[in-house]
Every structure is written in structure tokens, then in C-alpha cells.
Tab-separated table of C-alpha atoms in Angstrom:
chain	number	residue	atom	x	y	z
F	15	MET	CA	6.955	8.843	5.862
F	16	ARG	CA	10.099	6.762	5.791
F	17	ASP	CA	10.082	3.020	5.613
F	18	MET	CA	9.780	1.353	9.056
F	19	LYS	CA	10.915	-1.796	10.708
F	20	ILE	CA	8.281	-4.022	12.235
F	21	GLU	CA	9.884	-3.561	15.673
F	22	ASP	CA	9.484	0.201	15.341
F	23	ILE	CA	5.661	-0.006	15.520
F	24	VAL	CA	5.242	-2.765	18.098
F	25	GLY	CA	4.484	-1.213	21.485
F	26	MET	CA	3.190	2.011	20.025
F	27	GLU	CA	0.047	3.571	21.540
F	28	VAL	CA	-3.058	3.494	19.309
F	29	ILE	CA	-5.534	6.355	19.395
F	30	THR	CA	-8.841	6.833	17.674
F	31	GLY	CA	-9.964	9.782	15.485
F	32	ASP	CA	-11.488	11.439	18.512
F	33	ALA	CA	-8.305	11.145	20.606
F	34	ARG	CA	-9.307	8.158	22.725
F	35	VAL	CA	-6.590	5.659	23.674
F	36	LEU	CA	-7.601	2.307	22.221
F	37	GLY	CA	-4.596	0.311	23.344
F	38	ASN	CA	-1.097	-0.666	22.154
F	39	VAL	CA	0.222	-2.472	19.077
F	40	GLU	CA	1.133	-6.020	20.108
F	41	GLY	CA	1.937	-7.385	16.660
F	42	VAL	CA	1.968	-6.732	12.970
F	43	GLY	CA	-0.102	-9.003	10.719
F	44	ILE	CA	1.691	-10.291	7.664
F	45	ASP	CA	0.478	-11.646	4.326
F	46	ILE	CA	3.287	-13.857	3.007
F	47	GLN	CA	1.690	-14.237	-0.385
F	48	ALA	CA	1.170	-10.542	-1.220
F	49	TRP	CA	3.896	-9.285	1.186
F	50	LYS	CA	1.651	-6.660	2.724
F	51	VAL	CA	0.616	-5.761	6.278
F	52	PRO	CA	-3.169	-6.414	6.321
F	53	ALA	CA	-3.745	-5.626	9.979
F	54	LEU	CA	-2.307	-4.504	13.246
F	55	LYS	CA	-2.781	-6.621	16.389
F	56	ILE	CA	-3.877	-4.398	19.210
F	57	GLY	CA	-4.164	-5.090	22.894
F	58	LEU	CA	-7.395	-3.400	23.802
F	59	ARG	CA	-7.552	-1.078	26.800
F	60	LYS	CA	-9.692	-2.480	29.595
F	61	GLY	CA	-13.257	-1.253	29.670
F	62	LEU	CA	-13.439	-0.389	25.951
F	63	GLU	CA	-15.055	-3.634	24.837
F	64	GLU	CA	-18.619	-2.352	25.195
F	65	PRO	CA	-18.100	1.048	23.608
F	66	ILE	CA	-16.774	-0.557	20.419
F	67	GLY	CA	-19.388	-3.302	20.391
F	68	LEU	CA	-17.373	-6.319	21.654
F	69	LYS	CA	-17.984	-8.833	24.399
F	70	LYS	CA	-15.760	-8.799	27.414
F	71	THR	CA	-13.423	-11.775	27.849
F	72	ARG	CA	-13.582	-13.664	31.161
F	73	PHE	CA	-9.889	-14.108	31.428
F	74	GLY	CA	-6.976	-11.991	30.196
F	75	SER	CA	-7.097	-8.965	27.930
F	76	THR	CA	-8.914	-8.544	24.634
F	77	THR	CA	-6.923	-8.386	21.445
F	78	ILE	CA	-8.303	-7.137	18.125
F	79	PHE	CA	-7.004	-6.963	14.492
F	80	VAL	CA	-7.491	-3.562	12.963
F	81	ASN	CA	-7.458	-3.254	9.172
F	82	THR	CA	-4.515	-1.098	8.073
F	83	GLU	CA	-6.883	0.709	5.764
F	84	GLY	CA	-8.319	2.239	8.918
F	85	VAL	CA	-5.002	3.748	9.929
F	86	ASP	CA	-4.720	7.485	9.336
F	87	SER	CA	-1.047	8.074	10.277
F	88	ILE	CA	1.961	6.746	12.190
F	89	SER	CA	4.396	8.962	14.087
F	90	ASP	CA	5.025	8.698	17.801
F	91	MET	CA	1.730	6.773	17.936
F	92	VAL	CA	-0.717	5.114	15.560
F	93	THR	CA	-3.762	7.217	14.788
F	94	LEU	CA	-6.900	5.580	13.392
F	95	LYS	CA	-9.363	7.270	11.072
F	96	PRO	CA	-12.666	6.395	12.862
F	97	ASN	CA	-13.824	7.692	16.226
F	98	LEU	CA	-14.009	5.213	19.152
F	99	THR	CA	-17.657	4.245	18.653
F	100	ALA	CA	-16.993	3.572	14.972
F	101	THR	CA	-13.861	1.455	15.562
F	102	LYS	CA	-15.731	-1.815	14.928
F	103	GLU	CA	-15.926	-0.857	11.282
F	104	VAL	CA	-12.210	-1.403	10.838
F	105	ILE	CA	-11.883	-4.443	13.101
F	106	LEU	CA	-11.291	-7.677	11.123
F	107	GLU	CA	-13.492	-10.524	12.223
F	108	THR	CA	-11.529	-13.680	11.571
F	109	GLU	CA	-12.066	-17.212	12.846
F	110	ASN	CA	-8.334	-17.890	12.808
F	111	GLU	CA	-5.772	-15.383	14.160
F	112	ILE	CA	-3.833	-13.572	11.430
F	113	PRO	CA	-0.177	-14.629	11.491
F	114	THR	CA	2.134	-11.860	12.709
F	115	ALA	CA	5.671	-10.995	11.669
F	116	GLY	CA	6.865	-12.050	15.057
F	117	SER	CA	5.954	-15.655	14.278
F	118	ILE	CA	8.508	-15.639	11.433
F	119	VAL	CA	11.355	-13.823	13.233
F	120	ASP	CA	14.218	-16.185	14.100
F	121	THR	CA	13.085	-18.669	11.425
F	122	ARG	CA	15.961	-20.212	9.454
F	123	VAL	CA	16.671	-18.728	6.020
F	124	VAL	CA	17.879	-21.050	3.265
F	125	ALA	CA	19.200	-19.986	-0.152
F	126	ARG	CA	18.278	-21.940	-3.277
F	127	GLY	CA	20.454	-25.017	-3.266
F	128	GLY	CA	19.921	-25.681	0.431
F	129	LYS	CA	22.572	-23.389	1.942
F	130	HIS	CA	21.578	-22.122	5.452
F	131	ILE	CA	22.549	-18.451	5.534
F	132	GLY	CA	21.027	-17.170	8.753
F	133	TYR	CA	17.812	-16.227	10.581
F	134	VAL	CA	14.994	-13.746	10.017
F	135	ASP	CA	15.712	-10.630	12.031
F	136	ASN	CA	13.030	-8.149	10.919
F	137	PHE	CA	10.870	-6.915	8.083
F	138	ILE	CA	10.684	-3.430	6.547
F	139	PHE	CA	7.378	-2.020	5.334
F	140	ALA	CA	6.044	1.227	3.818
F	141	SER	CA	2.655	2.335	5.159
F	142	GLU	CA	2.292	5.042	2.551
F	143	LYS	CA	2.707	2.430	-0.189
F	144	ASN	CA	-0.285	0.183	0.595
F	145	TRP	CA	1.589	-1.265	3.536
F	146	THR	CA	3.922	-3.169	1.281
F	147	ILE	CA	6.639	-5.249	2.930
F	148	THR	CA	9.649	-4.401	0.797
F	149	CYS	CA	12.372	-6.512	2.319
F	150	MET	CA	13.406	-8.915	4.999
F	151	MET	CA	16.384	-8.451	7.324
F	152	VAL	CA	18.540	-11.527	7.875
F	153	LYS	CA	21.143	-12.161	10.579
F	154	LEU	CA	23.884	-13.985	8.743
F	155	GLU	CA	25.670	-17.106	9.930
F	156	LYS	CA	29.394	-16.428	10.377
F	157	SER	CA	30.174	-19.385	8.142
F	158	VAL	CA	28.671	-17.717	5.034
F	159	LEU	CA	30.365	-14.296	5.449
F	160	SER	CA	33.353	-15.162	3.362
F	161	ASP	CA	31.227	-16.791	0.672
F	162	LEU	CA	29.315	-13.490	0.307
F	163	GLY	CA	32.511	-11.333	0.328
F	164	LEU	CA	31.753	-9.896	3.754
F	165	LYS	CA	33.968	-9.414	6.778
F	166	LYS	CA	33.078	-10.414	10.306
F	167	PRO	CA	31.927	-7.301	12.235
F	168	ARG	CA	33.765	-6.353	15.435
F	169	LEU	CA	30.557	-6.114	17.349
F	170	GLY	CA	27.210	-7.851	16.847
F	171	THR	CA	26.137	-9.861	13.838
F	172	GLN	CA	26.164	-9.030	10.175
F	173	THR	CA	22.733	-8.214	8.903
F	174	ILE	CA	21.616	-7.860	5.283
F	175	LYS	CA	18.441	-6.861	3.482
F	176	ILE	CA	16.817	-9.244	1.037
F	177	LEU	CA	14.022	-8.170	-1.277
F	178	THR	CA	10.728	-10.012	-0.494
F	179	GLU	CA	10.430	-10.808	-4.199
F	180	ASP	CA	13.462	-13.024	-3.720
F	181	ILE	CA	11.557	-15.182	-1.212
F	182	LYS	CA	10.158	-18.372	-2.667
F	183	THR	CA	8.132	-19.681	0.259
F	184	VAL	CA	7.697	-19.545	4.030
F	185	GLY	CA	7.067	-22.587	6.188
F	186	ASP	CA	9.240	-24.158	8.896
F	187	MET	CA	11.961	-22.095	7.242
F	188	VAL	CA	12.183	-19.268	4.739
F	189	MET	CA	13.356	-20.442	1.311
F	190	LEU	CA	14.859	-18.022	-1.148
F	191	ASN	CA	14.547	-18.296	-4.931
F	192	ILE	CA	18.130	-17.053	-5.317
F	193	ASP	CA	21.391	-19.047	-4.683
F	194	MET	CA	24.577	-17.928	-2.928
F	195	LYS	CA	26.059	-16.488	-6.117
F	196	GLU	CA	22.955	-14.478	-6.834
F	197	LEU	CA	22.826	-13.245	-3.270
F	198	LYS	CA	26.440	-12.139	-3.517
F	199	ASP	CA	25.633	-10.366	-6.783
F	200	HIS	CA	22.715	-8.686	-4.976
F	201	LEU	CA	25.066	-7.385	-2.244
F	202	ASP	CA	27.724	-6.315	-4.770
F	203	LYS	CA	25.337	-4.119	-6.795
F	204	LYS	CA	26.722	-1.104	-5.033
F	205	PRO	CA	29.621	-0.358	-2.605
F	206	ARG	CA	28.606	-1.317	0.963
F	207	LYS	CA	28.952	0.849	4.006
F	208	LYS	CA	28.847	-0.784	7.442
F	209	VAL	CA	26.789	0.709	10.233
F	210	ALA	CA	26.820	-0.971	13.596
F	211	GLY	CA	27.364	-4.474	12.159
F	212	THR	CA	24.755	-4.043	9.399
F	213	VAL	CA	25.442	-4.048	5.698
F	214	GLU	CA	23.738	-1.053	4.125
F	215	VAL	CA	23.530	-0.219	0.441
F	216	SER	CA	25.219	3.146	-0.299
F	217	ASP	CA	23.900	5.642	-2.829
F	218	GLU	CA	27.192	5.903	-4.721
F	219	PRO	CA	27.209	3.997	-8.033
F	220	MET	CA	30.072	1.657	-8.877
F	221	GLN	CA	32.634	3.006	-11.345
F	222	VAL	CA	33.559	0.821	-14.269
F	223	GLU	CA	36.698	1.652	-16.259
F	224	GLY	CA	36.669	1.383	-19.991
F	225	SER	CA	33.806	1.564	-22.480
F	226	ARG	CA	34.417	-1.522	-24.653
F	227	LEU	CA	32.488	-4.674	-23.742
F	228	PRO	CA	34.252	-8.060	-24.286
F	229	PHE	CA	30.943	-9.692	-25.401
F	230	GLU	CA	28.072	-9.212	-27.828
F	231	VAL	CA	25.166	-7.096	-26.669
F	232	ASN	CA	22.408	-9.440	-27.816
F	233	ASP	CA	18.721	-9.687	-26.822
F	234	ASP	CA	19.523	-12.014	-23.896
F	235	TYR	CA	22.002	-9.572	-22.504
F	236	LYS	CA	19.555	-6.616	-22.931
F	237	ALA	CA	16.876	-8.574	-21.019
F	238	LYS	CA	19.338	-9.326	-18.190
F	239	TYR	CA	20.470	-5.687	-18.194
F	240	ARG	CA	16.874	-4.415	-17.882
F	241	GLU	CA	16.283	-6.893	-15.002
F	242	SER	CA	19.466	-5.602	-13.325
F	243	GLU	CA	18.343	-2.028	-13.746
F	244	ASP	CA	14.928	-2.785	-12.202
F	245	ARG	CA	16.617	-4.423	-9.237
F	246	LYS	CA	19.046	-1.477	-8.918
F	247	LYS	CA	16.077	0.971	-8.684
F	248	LYS	CA	14.563	-1.125	-5.943
F	249	LEU	CA	17.864	-1.296	-4.044
F	250	GLU	CA	18.072	2.514	-4.275
F	251	ASN	CA	14.747	2.683	-2.359
F	252	LEU	CA	15.845	0.369	0.471
């Protein structure tokens, strides 16, 4: 299955292994240390509390967090592995509510050095790869477009993808461990193609003329080259 945006799964219907409608996805839990999706926040369908072994709430609807290990597949809906009566086996019992990706959306994003570059727009995850969150989508401030070598889109805002490994910490804002120059280098790894105001990485490699290098290929350069190649492979998978 292709990588998905967090917004793609929110609102999806959730069914159990025996084709019972459990509810709808209300949020996607997020682990900002391991950058994984540990659980899905599900608004439980009324009347299903007792069949799955939960107490009814006096006011409002019941929400549960289902371990993503209990998810069988995602397509037009989310299908769980267990049948309805066994659903409790994949429900996470936590004293404190698991933070969701929605709580981070619209948070300020700051590059190393303190430059405010924009706001969190979305996250991209791969459910078939242990629910790993591969990158964060950022809506850029107009004031940083020229610094990053980008042009102002005719419609909408300019959005870029930043690898989650380039995120230093998340608090009142998201701090990156790369500065503006490194971010520009990240965007310049490959020619960019613009789709509806979003910067996407193309699959066409950059062409470099000439074969002679104006510097010595020492161990330091080789290490940086290997790091660059690793990053390039990750960019190819975005």
C-alpha cells in the first residue's frame, strides 16, 4: 500500500474481522520519539460498549485507542484483525490520552538557528512499514521562499516535505536539526516539480557535467558522500 497522509485516514469507517462497524477514525496517535503511529483514536458506535467489555459513558460518545498492531488492512475503510467480541484485546488502556497528529498540525516550525519557516500541515506514514512516520509536510512562510530558492505559487501555499529524522524536538513549536542552508540543500537534491502549490521531488537525477573534481576525495568527503547517498535513497521513497 502507498504511503498515506494522516488526513487520508481520519474519518474512515472502522470494521472488525467479523464485518461489524466499530466506529470511525477520529485521530491518529503519534509517537514523537520513535516517529511511529502507535494507535488509532476511534469514536465508538453507540451501543457497542458492552459487547467489547467497556462501561458506557454518561455523557457524550465513547472513544478508544486501538493498537495499530491490531489493524489488518486500510483501503476505503480500516479493517481490524479481531472479531467484535475480541476487540478489547487490541484496545490500549492508558491513563493519559495518547497525543494525536492533529495536536501538532499548525504548530510553528523553526529551523536550526531560530528561523521560522512555516507551520506543520500534515504527516505521512507507511502502515506496511511498522506504521513509521516518514516525513512532515510544512506550509512555508512567503518570506522564506526566496531563501530556499522557491517561487511563490499562483494558488495556495508552498508546501514541502521534511524527513522526520531532521526534527530535533517537538514542544510549543517544532525545532529542526538542520539550518536554512541544509534545508535548501535538501530541496535541491533533485529537480523539483510543482503540483498544485506543493513542491514534490521528481525521480529524475540531476545531471552534472564534467568528470574532474576540483577537490581531494578524502575520508571526510567519502563520509559526507555516503550520508548524501543515504538521504537520496530516502528522498526517492517519499
